[in-house]
Amino acid sequence: QLKRDFLQLFTETVHAYILQIPMLQQLVGPVSTASTWKVREVGDGNINFVYIVEGPAGSLCIKQSLPFVRCVGDSWPLTQDRSRIEVQGLVEAAKHAPRHTPKVHHFDSKNAIIVMQYLAPPFIILRRGLIEGKVYNSFAEHITEYMACTLFNTSTFKLDADSYRANVVKYVNSEMCLLTEKVIFAEPYIKASNNRYSPQIEDQVQQLQHDAQAKVAISILKDKFMHQTEALLHGDLHTGSIMVTESETYVIDPEFGFYGPIAFDVAKIVGELLLTLFASYGQEMATPEISRKQQQVWILSTITTIWNSFVSKFQKLWSSTGLTGDSYPIAVHGPDAPAGSSSLQACQQAYFERLFQDVLGFAGAIMIRRIVGISHVADIDEIADVQARVSCERRALAFGKVLLIQILQQSIQSIEALISEAENAA
Ligand code: ADP
Ligand code: MG
Ligand code: MG
Ligand code: MG
């Protein structure tokens, strides 16, 4: 499977690898101390291998992509070009959201190895912190800064059409997009061997898979995913791709990056937080003595802030630096444009109204795939009491479907309406 001259890293060989590259070696410590460096593999993701090396001068995070999916093995091949996409995505994001992007130290394209800044404890994967019952009060402002800045600045809201098209071709990420198209937009809606869901919800899954409205809705969303080349997305912005402390937020793992619909990134984080909300109620059902009320209130207010702050940050960028972009041309923006500022406002309002509906639809698809499809969320899977877990899965799946078919019905018109529906459904 591996190319003959490919260097696969192991915990035991990370020292030697770092020692070969003086710039990296200096970041960890003097050569003479190499035998004292500590190396461990920490990859808890499904796809790649991640090593941490710590020495007297500092530490590094080393991520290697093998030509297959880690959790499945050789039987599921996957392009190592994802490593190039990831490093390009990290470098691009660092231009627009430097406070939220780990620094890249080195890229070895031949061996698909990225060496980057290690986010040491107290940094924790957001999903893990939330499962522990924590809340993060700066998170909404940070993640909206990351999303607004990366999405706005890579789109034709900001770029001229020529630079934008040159950028689009650098992020053709077909295999990774195919993976998303399969596991999010196809398999949950058919009988697929990859699907795994609790046998207790078989009836509800059958119902979903026989629902014509759901099929129309997921097809519309898949079409948007495939054809709406709006901005460079992170592409996998779930709570496992975010590392946090009380005061800082970093976004890792942009290997699914591609030019796609802005709503998809926003929806992944909203959909995942909704799943965490449902899980939080499920946890409370399993262990009623531990109240999760504070976290539930925080999740709902965080979703509200994420939407409102995203819109306000994006709109601010659009109004101030959007003049260079080719999306909304001179007729809307220019000083001589008839009704200049009121037409700009009207365009912005119409855009964000459309975006909101797409966010709801995609968020519904995200919730559904995490209950029915191959890849679940630990938030729900780790609810120890089976009855509590299944009840949570039923609610989350039902609410996912409500959101999914919003793309047809558009009956939820505001973030406040979403929050009250979610609170009732959870
Ligand atoms: P995958 O693509 O396999 O999902 P990730 O990039 O998400 O890999 O990394 C897997 C895990 O490795 C993360 O959940 C996190 O625990 C750890 N990790 C990844 N990058 C860093 C980093 N820069 N600093 C600290 N830990 C990291
Ligand atoms: Mg990951
Ligand atoms: Mg992970
Ligand atoms: Mg990944």
GROMACS .gro file of C-alpha atoms and ligand atoms in nm:
model
  456
    1GLN     CA    1   0.000   0.000   0.000
    2LEU     CA    2   0.266   0.254   0.102
    3LYS     CA    3   0.496   0.389  -0.169
    4ARG     CA    4   0.838   0.230  -0.150
    5ASP     CA    5   1.029   0.542  -0.042
    6PHE     CA    6   0.752   0.662   0.190
    7LEU     CA    7   0.851   0.716   0.553
    8GLN     CA    8   0.579   0.605   0.790
    9LEU     CA    9   0.629   0.755   1.133
   10PHE     CA   10   0.598   0.556   1.454
   11THR     CA   11   0.631   0.673   1.813
   12GLU     CA   12   0.982   0.524   1.813
   13THR     CA   13   1.097   0.700   1.494
   14VAL     CA   14   0.971   1.053   1.559
   15HIS     CA   15   1.299   1.147   1.735
   16ALA     CA   16   1.505   1.051   1.430
   17TYR     CA   17   1.272   1.238   1.199
   18ILE     CA   18   1.296   1.561   1.399
   19LEU     CA   19   1.674   1.529   1.431
   20GLN     CA   20   1.705   1.530   1.049
   21ILE     CA   21   1.552   1.877   1.025
   22PRO     CA   22   1.767   2.129   1.220
   23MET     CA   23   1.497   2.397   1.242
   24LEU     CA   24   1.260   2.149   1.409
   25GLN     CA   25   1.528   1.997   1.628
   26GLN     CA   26   1.611   2.343   1.765
   27LEU     CA   27   1.246   2.397   1.858
   28VAL     CA   28   1.251   2.081   2.072
   29GLY     CA   29   1.598   2.096   2.228
   30PRO     CA   30   1.973   2.039   2.185
   31VAL     CA   31   2.071   1.721   1.996
   32SER     CA   32   2.241   1.595   2.313
   33THR     CA   33   1.903   1.591   2.492
   34ALA     CA   34   1.723   1.391   2.222
   35SER     CA   35   1.712   1.073   2.428
   36THR     CA   36   1.508   1.258   2.691
   37TRP     CA   37   1.243   1.389   2.449
   38LYS     CA   38   0.901   1.246   2.514
   39VAL     CA   39   0.697   1.129   2.217
   40ARG     CA   40   0.338   1.005   2.226
   41GLU     CA   41   0.066   0.934   1.973
   42VAL     CA   42  -0.253   1.122   2.054
   43GLY     CA   43  -0.462   1.085   1.739
   44ASP     CA   44  -0.816   1.030   1.856
   45GLY     CA   45  -0.956   1.123   1.518
   46ASN     CA   46  -1.079   0.874   1.270
   47ILE     CA   47  -0.849   0.952   0.985
   48ASN     CA   48  -0.486   1.039   1.065
   49PHE     CA   49  -0.196   0.988   1.308
   50VAL     CA   50  -0.088   1.266   1.543
   51TYR     CA   51   0.231   1.263   1.754
   52ILE     CA   52   0.342   1.506   2.021
   53VAL     CA   53   0.710   1.553   2.095
   54GLU     CA   54   0.825   1.745   2.402
   55GLY     CA   55   1.181   1.844   2.489
   56PRO     CA   56   1.362   2.102   2.701
   57ALA     CA   57   1.324   2.384   2.444
   58GLY     CA   58   0.964   2.323   2.347
   59SER     CA   59   0.712   2.093   2.188
   60LEU     CA   60   0.570   2.010   1.845
   61CYS     CA   61   0.262   1.845   1.702
   62ILE     CA   62   0.330   1.613   1.407
   63LYS     CA   63   0.042   1.494   1.192
   64GLN     CA   64   0.083   1.226   0.924
   65SER     CA   65  -0.173   1.114   0.667
   66LEU     CA   66  -0.144   0.756   0.542
   67PRO     CA   67  -0.311   0.654   0.214
   68PHE     CA   68  -0.613   0.510   0.393
   69VAL     CA   69  -0.866   0.592   0.665
   70ARG     CA   70  -0.708   0.518   1.002
   71CYS     CA   71  -1.012   0.373   1.178
   72VAL     CA   72  -1.097   0.141   0.888
   73GLY     CA   73  -0.754   0.048   0.751
   74ASP     CA   74  -0.627  -0.046   0.403
   75SER     CA   75  -0.973  -0.144   0.287
   76TRP     CA   76  -1.072   0.225   0.270
   77PRO     CA   77  -0.807   0.408   0.066
   78LEU     CA   78  -0.792   0.786   0.092
   79THR     CA   79  -0.576   1.037  -0.094
   80GLN     CA   80  -0.274   1.175   0.093
   81ASP     CA   81  -0.330   1.498  -0.100
   82ARG     CA   82  -0.552   1.585   0.198
   83SER     CA   83  -0.232   1.674   0.376
   84ARG     CA   84  -0.149   1.943   0.115
   85ILE     CA   85  -0.504   2.077   0.142
   86GLU     CA   86  -0.473   2.086   0.522
   87VAL     CA   87  -0.144   2.274   0.525
   88GLN     CA   88  -0.265   2.523   0.261
   89GLY     CA   89  -0.582   2.570   0.462
   90LEU     CA   90  -0.386   2.632   0.783
   91VAL     CA   91  -0.163   2.887   0.612
   92GLU     CA   92  -0.460   3.062   0.450
   93ALA     CA   93  -0.659   3.069   0.776
   94ALA     CA   94  -0.355   3.209   0.959
   95LYS     CA   95  -0.365   3.511   0.724
   96HIS     CA   96  -0.722   3.593   0.819
   97ALA     CA   97  -0.765   3.452   1.170
   98PRO     CA   98  -0.413   3.425   1.318
   99ARG     CA   99  -0.539   3.417   1.679
  100HIS     CA  100  -0.730   3.097   1.606
  101THR     CA  101  -0.494   2.898   1.384
  102PRO     CA  102  -0.200   2.681   1.495
  103LYS     CA  103   0.129   2.790   1.341
  104VAL     CA  104   0.273   2.558   1.077
  105HIS     CA  105   0.646   2.491   1.126
  106HIS     CA  106   0.713   2.247   0.845
  107PHE     CA  107   0.546   2.055   0.564
  108ASP     CA  108   0.691   1.736   0.418
  109SER     CA  109   0.474   1.675   0.114
  110LYS     CA  110   0.648   1.353   0.013
  111ASN     CA  111   0.561   1.189   0.343
  112ALA     CA  112   0.236   1.382   0.405
  113ILE     CA  113   0.366   1.515   0.737
  114ILE     CA  114   0.264   1.850   0.886
  115VAL     CA  115   0.460   1.981   1.184
  116MET     CA  116   0.271   2.247   1.374
  117GLN     CA  117   0.230   2.429   1.700
  118TYR     CA  118   0.134   2.201   1.988
  119LEU     CA  119  -0.165   2.324   2.183
  120ALA     CA  120  -0.071   2.192   2.526
  121PRO     CA  121  -0.311   2.141   2.817
  122PRO     CA  122  -0.514   2.319   2.946
  123PHE     CA  123  -0.609   2.320   2.575
  124ILE     CA  124  -0.871   2.053   2.528
  125ILE     CA  125  -1.083   1.939   2.234
  126LEU     CA  126  -1.407   2.138   2.267
  127ARG     CA  127  -1.618   1.823   2.241
  128ARG     CA  128  -1.435   1.669   2.540
  129GLY     CA  129  -1.476   1.984   2.747
  130LEU     CA  130  -1.847   1.994   2.670
  131ILE     CA  131  -1.890   1.627   2.759
  132GLU     CA  132  -1.734   1.709   3.096
  133GLY     CA  133  -2.008   1.967   3.139
  134LYS     CA  134  -1.791   2.277   3.085
  135VAL     CA  135  -1.890   2.604   2.916
  136TYR     CA  136  -1.663   2.845   2.728
  137ASN     CA  137  -1.770   3.204   2.743
  138SER     CA  138  -1.542   3.344   2.473
  139PHE     CA  139  -1.604   3.063   2.228
  140ALA     CA  140  -1.888   3.222   2.028
  141GLU     CA  141  -1.693   3.543   1.965
  142HIS     CA  142  -1.380   3.349   1.869
  143ILE     CA  143  -1.541   3.101   1.633
  144THR     CA  144  -1.737   3.375   1.458
  145GLU     CA  145  -1.418   3.574   1.412
  146TYR     CA  146  -1.259   3.264   1.259
  147MET     CA  147  -1.555   3.193   1.031
  148ALA     CA  148  -1.632   3.549   0.925
  149CYS     CA  149  -1.267   3.629   0.847
  150THR     CA  150  -1.177   3.307   0.665
  151LEU     CA  151  -1.502   3.281   0.471
  152PHE     CA  152  -1.534   3.648   0.379
  153ASN     CA  153  -1.173   3.691   0.271
  154THR     CA  154  -1.164   3.387   0.043
  155SER     CA  155  -1.492   3.468  -0.133
  156THR     CA  156  -1.582   3.715  -0.409
  157PHE     CA  157  -1.732   3.933  -0.139
  158LYS     CA  158  -1.368   4.030  -0.094
  159LEU     CA  159  -1.173   3.896  -0.393
  160ASP     CA  160  -1.190   3.994  -0.756
  161ALA     CA  161  -1.325   3.719  -0.978
  162ASP     CA  162  -0.987   3.639  -1.127
  163SER     CA  163  -0.801   3.579  -0.798
  164TYR     CA  164  -1.101   3.389  -0.668
  165ARG     CA  165  -1.100   3.146  -0.964
  166ALA     CA  166  -0.725   3.098  -0.930
  167ASN     CA  167  -0.786   3.004  -0.565
  168VAL     CA  168  -1.074   2.766  -0.632
  169VAL     CA  169  -0.852   2.531  -0.835
  170LYS     CA  170  -0.595   2.511  -0.553
  171TYR     CA  171  -0.859   2.352  -0.335
  172VAL     CA  172  -1.012   2.089  -0.558
  173ASN     CA  173  -1.044   1.823  -0.290
  174SER     CA  174  -1.253   1.571  -0.474
  175GLU     CA  175  -1.189   1.259  -0.267
  176MET     CA  176  -1.261   1.434   0.060
  177CYS     CA  177  -1.574   1.597  -0.087
  178LEU     CA  178  -1.686   1.257  -0.216
  179LEU     CA  179  -1.647   1.123   0.135
  180THR     CA  180  -1.870   1.401   0.273
  181GLU     CA  181  -2.121   1.353  -0.008
  182LYS     CA  182  -2.138   0.986   0.080
  183VAL     CA  183  -2.151   0.993   0.460
  184ILE     CA  184  -2.360   1.308   0.508
  185PHE     CA  185  -2.571   1.347   0.196
  186ALA     CA  186  -2.634   0.990   0.083
  187GLU     CA  187  -2.591   0.696   0.322
  188PRO     CA  188  -2.821   0.806   0.607
  189TYR     CA  189  -3.109   0.816   0.358
  190ILE     CA  190  -3.061   0.465   0.217
  191LYS     CA  191  -2.983   0.118   0.340
  192ALA     CA  192  -2.605   0.136   0.350
  193SER     CA  193  -2.366  -0.106   0.516
  194ASN     CA  194  -2.171   0.186   0.669
  195ASN     CA  195  -2.473   0.310   0.863
  196ARG     CA  196  -2.480   0.225   1.228
  197TYR     CA  197  -2.761   0.323   1.458
  198SER     CA  198  -2.927   0.182   1.766
  199PRO     CA  199  -3.163  -0.105   1.679
  200GLN     CA  200  -3.425   0.062   1.902
  201ILE     CA  201  -3.467   0.344   1.650
  202GLU     CA  202  -3.507   0.120   1.343
  203ASP     CA  203  -3.868   0.237   1.294
  204GLN     CA  204  -3.766   0.603   1.290
  205VAL     CA  205  -3.479   0.538   1.048
  206GLN     CA  206  -3.715   0.345   0.818
  207GLN     CA  207  -3.955   0.637   0.828
  208LEU     CA  208  -3.677   0.881   0.737
  209GLN     CA  209  -3.556   0.662   0.452
  210HIS     CA  210  -3.908   0.642   0.309
  211ASP     CA  211  -3.980   1.012   0.342
  212ALA     CA  212  -4.000   1.183   0.004
  213GLN     CA  213  -3.972   1.533   0.154
  214ALA     CA  214  -3.651   1.439   0.331
  215LYS     CA  215  -3.512   1.305   0.002
  216VAL     CA  216  -3.598   1.627  -0.180
  217ALA     CA  217  -3.442   1.834   0.097
  218ILE     CA  218  -3.118   1.636   0.118
  219SER     CA  219  -3.088   1.647  -0.262
  220ILE     CA  220  -3.121   2.025  -0.266
  221LEU     CA  221  -2.856   2.051   0.003
  222LYS     CA  222  -2.621   1.810  -0.174
  223ASP     CA  223  -2.660   2.016  -0.488
  224LYS     CA  224  -2.562   2.329  -0.294
  225PHE     CA  225  -2.267   2.147  -0.139
  226MET     CA  226  -2.141   2.035  -0.478
  227HIS     CA  227  -2.203   2.345  -0.685
  228GLN     CA  228  -2.200   2.653  -0.467
  229THR     CA  229  -1.829   2.741  -0.480
  230GLU     CA  230  -1.869   3.041  -0.255
  231ALA     CA  231  -1.569   3.050  -0.021
  232LEU     CA  232  -1.285   2.835   0.110
  233LEU     CA  233  -1.451   2.628   0.380
  234HIS     CA  234  -1.290   2.452   0.671
  235GLY     CA  235  -1.514   2.165   0.565
  236ASP     CA  236  -1.514   1.972   0.895
  237LEU     CA  237  -1.592   2.235   1.157
  238HIS     CA  238  -1.734   2.012   1.430
  239THR     CA  239  -1.654   2.038   1.800
  240GLY     CA  240  -1.374   1.780   1.760
  241SER     CA  241  -1.189   2.019   1.525
  242ILE     CA  242  -1.169   2.295   1.784
  243MET     CA  243  -0.932   2.324   2.081
  244VAL     CA  244  -1.016   2.563   2.363
  245THR     CA  245  -0.921   2.704   2.699
  246GLU     CA  246  -1.122   2.953   2.905
  247SER     CA  247  -0.974   3.238   2.703
  248GLU     CA  248  -0.851   3.097   2.368
  249THR     CA  249  -0.989   2.906   2.070
  250TYR     CA  250  -0.795   2.730   1.793
  251VAL     CA  251  -0.934   2.556   1.487
  252ILE     CA  252  -0.742   2.246   1.368
  253ASP     CA  253  -0.784   1.983   1.097
  254PRO     CA  254  -0.894   2.162   0.774
  255GLU     CA  255  -0.822   1.857   0.554
  256PHE     CA  256  -1.177   1.868   0.413
  257GLY     CA  257  -1.122   2.226   0.292
  258PHE     CA  258  -1.270   2.316  -0.046
  259TYR     CA  259  -1.466   2.592  -0.214
  260GLY     CA  260  -1.825   2.538  -0.105
  261PRO     CA  261  -2.130   2.706   0.047
  262ILE     CA  262  -2.060   2.933   0.345
  263ALA     CA  263  -2.369   2.794   0.518
  264PHE     CA  264  -2.206   2.451   0.546
  265ASP     CA  265  -1.930   2.565   0.787
  266VAL     CA  266  -2.172   2.766   0.999
  267ALA     CA  267  -2.418   2.476   1.003
  268LYS     CA  268  -2.161   2.219   1.111
  269ILE     CA  269  -2.088   2.406   1.428
  270VAL     CA  270  -2.454   2.489   1.492
  271GLY     CA  271  -2.563   2.128   1.424
  272GLU     CA  272  -2.292   1.989   1.650
  273LEU     CA  273  -2.385   2.225   1.934
  274LEU     CA  274  -2.748   2.118   1.895
  275LEU     CA  275  -2.636   1.755   1.926
  276THR     CA  276  -2.445   1.851   2.241
  277LEU     CA  277  -2.762   2.016   2.374
  278PHE     CA  278  -2.966   1.700   2.316
  279ALA     CA  279  -2.684   1.494   2.469
  280SER     CA  280  -2.680   1.722   2.770
  281TYR     CA  281  -3.049   1.644   2.836
  282GLY     CA  282  -2.972   1.275   2.777
  283GLN     CA  283  -2.690   1.288   3.032
  284GLU     CA  284  -2.926   1.446   3.281
  285MET     CA  285  -3.179   1.170   3.224
  286ALA     CA  286  -2.904   0.913   3.291
  287THR     CA  287  -2.768   1.089   3.600
  288PRO     CA  288  -3.039   1.323   3.734
  289GLU     CA  289  -2.828   1.408   4.039
  290ILE     CA  290  -2.589   1.608   3.817
  291SER     CA  291  -2.769   1.914   3.681
  292ARG     CA  292  -2.668   2.028   3.334
  293LYS     CA  293  -2.902   2.327   3.333
  294GLN     CA  294  -2.622   2.582   3.320
  295GLN     CA  295  -2.467   2.413   3.018
  296GLN     CA  296  -2.800   2.389   2.837
  297VAL     CA  297  -2.861   2.760   2.884
  298TRP     CA  298  -2.505   2.828   2.764
  299ILE     CA  299  -2.545   2.616   2.449
  300LEU     CA  300  -2.865   2.793   2.350
  301SER     CA  301  -2.720   3.138   2.408
  302THR     CA  302  -2.398   3.037   2.230
  303ILE     CA  303  -2.591   2.927   1.920
  304THR     CA  304  -2.777   3.260   1.924
  305THR     CA  305  -2.453   3.455   1.958
  306ILE     CA  306  -2.285   3.250   1.687
  307TRP     CA  307  -2.555   3.338   1.436
  308ASN     CA  308  -2.589   3.705   1.536
  309SER     CA  309  -2.216   3.768   1.565
  310PHE     CA  310  -2.136   3.586   1.245
  311VAL     CA  311  -2.383   3.803   1.055
  312SER     CA  312  -2.264   4.122   1.219
  313LYS     CA  313  -1.893   4.048   1.160
  314PHE     CA  314  -1.947   3.935   0.804
  315GLN     CA  315  -2.165   4.236   0.729
  316LYS     CA  316  -1.910   4.472   0.877
  317LEU     CA  317  -1.636   4.327   0.654
  318TRP     CA  318  -1.869   4.342   0.355
  319SER     CA  319  -1.962   4.707   0.412
  320SER     CA  320  -1.606   4.818   0.482
  321THR     CA  321  -1.382   4.617   0.248
  322GLY     CA  322  -1.634   4.455   0.014
  323LEU     CA  323  -1.574   4.722  -0.248
  324THR     CA  324  -1.286   4.520  -0.393
  325GLY     CA  325  -1.499   4.207  -0.428
  326ASP     CA  326  -1.677   4.109  -0.746
  327SER     CA  327  -1.986   3.951  -0.585
  328TYR     CA  328  -2.184   4.269  -0.545
  329PRO     CA  329  -2.056   4.497  -0.812
  330ILE     CA  330  -2.038   4.868  -0.859
  331ALA     CA  331  -2.416   4.893  -0.900
  332VAL     CA  332  -2.457   4.821  -0.530
  333HIS     CA  333  -2.131   4.945  -0.380
  334GLY     CA  334  -2.004   5.229  -0.592
  335PRO     CA  335  -2.021   5.591  -0.481
  336ASP     CA  336  -2.232   5.673  -0.786
  337ALA     CA  337  -2.458   5.371  -0.751
  338PRO     CA  338  -2.822   5.477  -0.751
  339ALA     CA  339  -2.954   5.420  -0.398
  340GLY     CA  340  -2.600   5.304  -0.302
  341SER     CA  341  -2.627   5.245   0.071
  342SER     CA  342  -2.990   5.136   0.079
  343SER     CA  343  -2.937   4.887  -0.204
  344LEU     CA  344  -2.632   4.748  -0.024
  345GLN     CA  345  -2.840   4.705   0.289
  346ALA     CA  346  -3.116   4.536   0.093
  347CYS     CA  347  -2.865   4.297  -0.068
  348GLN     CA  348  -2.719   4.214   0.271
  349GLN     CA  349  -3.056   4.148   0.425
  350ALA     CA  350  -3.160   3.922   0.137
  351TYR     CA  351  -2.828   3.735   0.154
  352PHE     CA  352  -2.843   3.666   0.527
  353GLU     CA  353  -3.207   3.554   0.504
  354ARG     CA  354  -3.109   3.295   0.242
  355LEU     CA  355  -2.802   3.196   0.439
  356PHE     CA  356  -3.011   3.135   0.751
  357GLN     CA  357  -3.236   2.886   0.573
  358ASP     CA  358  -2.935   2.703   0.429
  359VAL     CA  359  -2.774   2.689   0.775
  360LEU     CA  360  -3.089   2.529   0.918
  361GLY     CA  361  -3.106   2.272   0.638
  362PHE     CA  362  -2.739   2.174   0.659
  363ALA     CA  363  -2.756   2.164   1.041
  364GLY     CA  364  -3.044   1.918   1.011
  365ALA     CA  365  -2.836   1.700   0.776
  366ILE     CA  366  -2.549   1.710   1.028
  367MET     CA  367  -2.773   1.597   1.315
  368ILE     CA  368  -2.920   1.314   1.110
  369ARG     CA  369  -2.584   1.178   0.993
  370ARG     CA  370  -2.452   1.165   1.351
  371ILE     CA  371  -2.745   0.945   1.459
  372VAL     CA  372  -2.788   0.724   1.152
  373GLY     CA  373  -2.460   0.733   0.958
  374ILE     CA  374  -2.113   0.589   1.005
  375SER     CA  375  -1.967   0.863   1.225
  376HIS     CA  376  -2.128   0.944   1.557
  377VAL     CA  377  -2.061   1.197   1.831
  378ALA     CA  378  -1.916   1.087   2.164
  379ASP     CA  379  -2.150   1.335   2.336
  380ILE     CA  380  -2.437   1.094   2.266
  381ASP     CA  381  -2.256   0.760   2.230
  382GLU     CA  382  -2.105   0.797   2.577
  383ILE     CA  383  -2.440   0.828   2.756
  384ALA     CA  384  -2.407   0.511   2.961
  385ASP     CA  385  -2.777   0.448   3.028
  386VAL     CA  386  -2.920   0.283   2.715
  387GLN     CA  387  -3.271   0.412   2.761
  388ALA     CA  388  -3.152   0.768   2.812
  389ARG     CA  389  -2.924   0.741   2.507
  390VAL     CA  390  -3.192   0.600   2.280
  391SER     CA  391  -3.441   0.861   2.390
  392CYS     CA  392  -3.184   1.130   2.313
  393GLU     CA  393  -3.116   0.977   1.970
  394ARG     CA  394  -3.486   0.975   1.889
  395ARG     CA  395  -3.526   1.341   1.979
  396ALA     CA  396  -3.213   1.449   1.795
  397LEU     CA  397  -3.311   1.255   1.483
  398ALA     CA  398  -3.663   1.399   1.486
  399PHE     CA  399  -3.530   1.752   1.529
  400GLY     CA  400  -3.270   1.694   1.259
  401LYS     CA  401  -3.550   1.613   1.021
  402VAL     CA  402  -3.746   1.923   1.119
  403LEU     CA  403  -3.441   2.134   1.033
  404LEU     CA  404  -3.362   1.940   0.716
  405ILE     CA  405  -3.702   2.006   0.562
  406GLN     CA  406  -3.677   2.374   0.649
  407ILE     CA  407  -3.505   2.405   0.316
  408LEU     CA  408  -3.853   2.335   0.166
  409GLN     CA  409  -4.080   2.488   0.431
  410GLN     CA  410  -3.891   2.784   0.571
  411SER     CA  411  -4.122   2.802   0.869
  412ILE     CA  412  -3.843   2.887   1.115
  413GLN     CA  413  -3.762   3.248   1.036
  414SER     CA  414  -3.533   3.370   1.309
  415ILE     CA  415  -3.262   3.253   1.544
  416GLU     CA  416  -3.502   3.309   1.838
  417ALA     CA  417  -3.752   3.075   1.672
  418LEU     CA  418  -3.481   2.812   1.622
  419ILE     CA  419  -3.379   2.834   1.987
  420SER     CA  420  -3.733   2.794   2.117
  421GLU     CA  421  -3.798   2.497   1.884
  422ALA     CA  422  -3.470   2.335   1.994
  423GLU     CA  423  -3.548   2.386   2.361
  424ASN     CA  424  -3.888   2.224   2.320
  425ALA     CA  425  -3.754   1.934   2.116
  426ALA     CA  426  -3.455   1.848   2.337
  427ADP     P1  427  -0.789   1.369   1.229
  427ADP     O1  428  -0.776   1.433   1.095
  427ADP     O2  429  -0.747   1.228   1.230
  427ADP     O3  430  -0.925   1.390   1.288
  427ADP     P2  431  -0.695   1.584   1.403
  427ADP     O4  432  -0.619   1.690   1.332
  427ADP     O5  433  -0.836   1.614   1.437
  427ADP     O6  434  -0.684   1.445   1.323
  427ADP     O7  435  -0.614   1.547   1.534
  427ADP     C1  436  -0.648   1.436   1.615
  427ADP     C2  437  -0.625   1.471   1.762
  427ADP     O8  438  -0.489   1.507   1.782
  427ADP     C3  439  -0.705   1.591   1.807
  427ADP     O9  440  -0.833   1.551   1.850
  427ADP     C4  441  -0.621   1.645   1.921
  427ADP    O10  442  -0.646   1.572   2.039
  427ADP     C5  443  -0.480   1.615   1.875
  427ADP     N1  444  -0.421   1.732   1.806
  427ADP     C6  445  -0.424   1.757   1.672
  427ADP     N2  446  -0.359   1.872   1.644
  427ADP     C7  447  -0.314   1.920   1.763
  427ADP     C8  448  -0.238   2.036   1.802
  427ADP     N3  449  -0.195   2.124   1.713
  427ADP     N4  450  -0.209   2.051   1.934
  427ADP     C9  451  -0.253   1.960   2.025
  427ADP     N5  452  -0.323   1.850   1.994
  427ADP    C10  453  -0.354   1.830   1.866
  428MG      MG  454  -1.011   1.566   1.336
  429MG      MG  455  -1.052   1.438   1.634
  430MG      MG  456  -0.943   1.525   1.005
   0.00000   0.00000   0.00000
